């Protein structure tokens, strides 16, 4: 599954954060994921400048036995030295999101 994210920083981040992209099932279990530094490691968050748009694509490998159904894609940042997530995470309406992750979805998967 290919996902393209568009990031825009308000300030230059002080640390080089890693991005997580997780596909989760209805009970919140991660069924597929891809974690990486932005733009395949070529654009650390410490190089971002305010109002710049960073285009960031992830190919998330899906397990061959992934059941047909509805899933949710969640994304966020974490410090790779501590594994602590960057937060608090808020949606476009300024509502805090659980687990310092932003849900993007739902995603409908049809098994082959």
Coordinates of C-alpha atoms in Angstrom, one line a residue:
X1 CA 0.0 0.0 0.0
X2 CA 1.5 3.3 -1.0
X3 CA 0.8 6.4 1.1
X4 CA 1.9 10.0 0.4
X5 CA 2.0 12.4 3.3
X6 CA 2.4 16.1 3.1
X7 CA 4.1 17.7 6.1
X8 CA 4.4 21.3 7.0
X9 CA 6.3 22.5 10.1
X10 CA 5.4 25.6 12.1
X11 CA 9.0 25.7 13.4
X12 CA 12.2 23.7 12.6
X13 CA 12.0 20.6 14.8
X14 CA 14.9 20.3 17.3
X15 CA 15.3 16.5 16.8
X16 CA 15.4 14.2 13.8
X17 CA 12.1 12.4 14.3
X18 CA 11.1 9.1 12.6
X19 CA 7.7 8.7 11.0
X20 CA 5.4 5.8 11.8
X21 CA 2.7 4.7 9.4
X22 CA 0.6 1.9 10.9
X23 CA -2.4 0.1 9.5
X24 CA -4.6 -1.0 12.4
X25 CA -7.7 -3.2 12.6
X26 CA -10.9 -2.5 14.4
X27 CA -9.4 -3.5 17.8
X28 CA -6.4 -1.2 17.3
X29 CA -3.9 -4.0 16.6
X30 CA -1.2 -3.0 14.1
X31 CA -1.5 -5.4 11.1
X32 CA 1.1 -3.6 8.8
X33 CA 3.6 -0.8 9.2
X34 CA 6.4 1.2 7.8
X35 CA 8.6 3.4 10.0
X36 CA 11.3 5.5 8.4
X37 CA 12.9 9.0 8.5
X38 CA 11.1 11.4 6.2
X39 CA 11.6 11.1 2.4
X40 CA 13.5 7.8 2.9
X41 CA 16.0 9.4 5.2
X42 CA 17.0 12.3 2.9
X43 CA 15.0 15.0 4.7
X44 CA 15.5 14.8 8.4
X45 CA 13.0 16.9 10.4
X46 CA 15.9 19.1 11.6
X47 CA 16.2 20.4 8.0
X48 CA 12.6 21.5 7.7
X49 CA 11.8 25.2 7.6
X50 CA 8.5 26.9 8.5
X51 CA 5.8 26.8 5.8
X52 CA 7.8 24.4 3.6
X53 CA 5.8 21.4 2.3
X54 CA 7.6 18.1 2.5
X55 CA 6.2 15.4 0.3
X56 CA 6.9 12.0 1.9
X57 CA 5.9 8.6 0.4
X58 CA 5.7 5.2 2.2
X59 CA 5.2 1.8 0.8
X60 CA 3.6 -0.3 3.5
X61 CA 3.9 -4.0 2.9
X62 CA 0.6 -5.8 3.5
X63 CA 0.7 -9.4 4.8
X64 CA -0.5 -11.8 2.1
X65 CA -3.1 -13.2 4.5
X66 CA -4.6 -9.8 5.5
X67 CA -8.4 -10.3 5.7
X68 CA -10.9 -8.3 3.7
X69 CA -12.2 -5.5 5.8
X70 CA -12.0 -2.0 7.0
X71 CA -8.8 -0.7 8.6
X72 CA -7.5 2.7 9.8
X73 CA -4.2 4.2 8.8
X74 CA -2.5 6.1 11.7
X75 CA 0.6 8.3 11.4
X76 CA 2.8 10.2 13.7
X77 CA 6.4 11.0 14.7
X78 CA 8.7 9.5 17.4
X79 CA 12.2 10.1 18.7
X80 CA 14.1 7.0 17.6
X81 CA 16.5 7.2 20.5
X82 CA 13.8 7.0 23.2
X83 CA 10.8 5.6 21.1
X84 CA 8.7 8.4 22.7
X85 CA 6.0 9.7 20.4
X86 CA 5.9 13.4 19.5
X87 CA 2.7 14.9 21.0
X88 CA 0.2 16.1 21.7
X89 CA -1.2 15.3 18.3
X90 CA -4.3 17.3 17.3
X91 CA -6.5 17.0 14.2
X92 CA -7.5 19.9 11.9
X93 CA -10.2 21.0 14.3
X94 CA -7.6 21.2 17.1
X95 CA -9.0 18.1 18.9
X96 CA -6.4 16.0 20.8
X97 CA -5.9 12.5 19.4
X98 CA -5.4 9.4 21.4
X99 CA -2.0 7.7 21.5
X100 CA -0.3 10.7 19.9
X101 CA -1.2 9.5 16.4
X102 CA -3.4 10.9 13.7
X103 CA -5.9 8.6 12.1
X104 CA -6.2 8.8 8.3
X105 CA -8.8 6.6 6.9
X106 CA -10.8 4.4 7.0
X107 CA -9.1 2.1 4.5
X108 CA -11.1 -0.7 2.8
X109 CA -9.0 -3.7 1.9
X110 CA -10.1 -6.5 -0.4
X111 CA -8.2 -9.7 -0.2
X112 CA -7.2 -11.1 -3.6

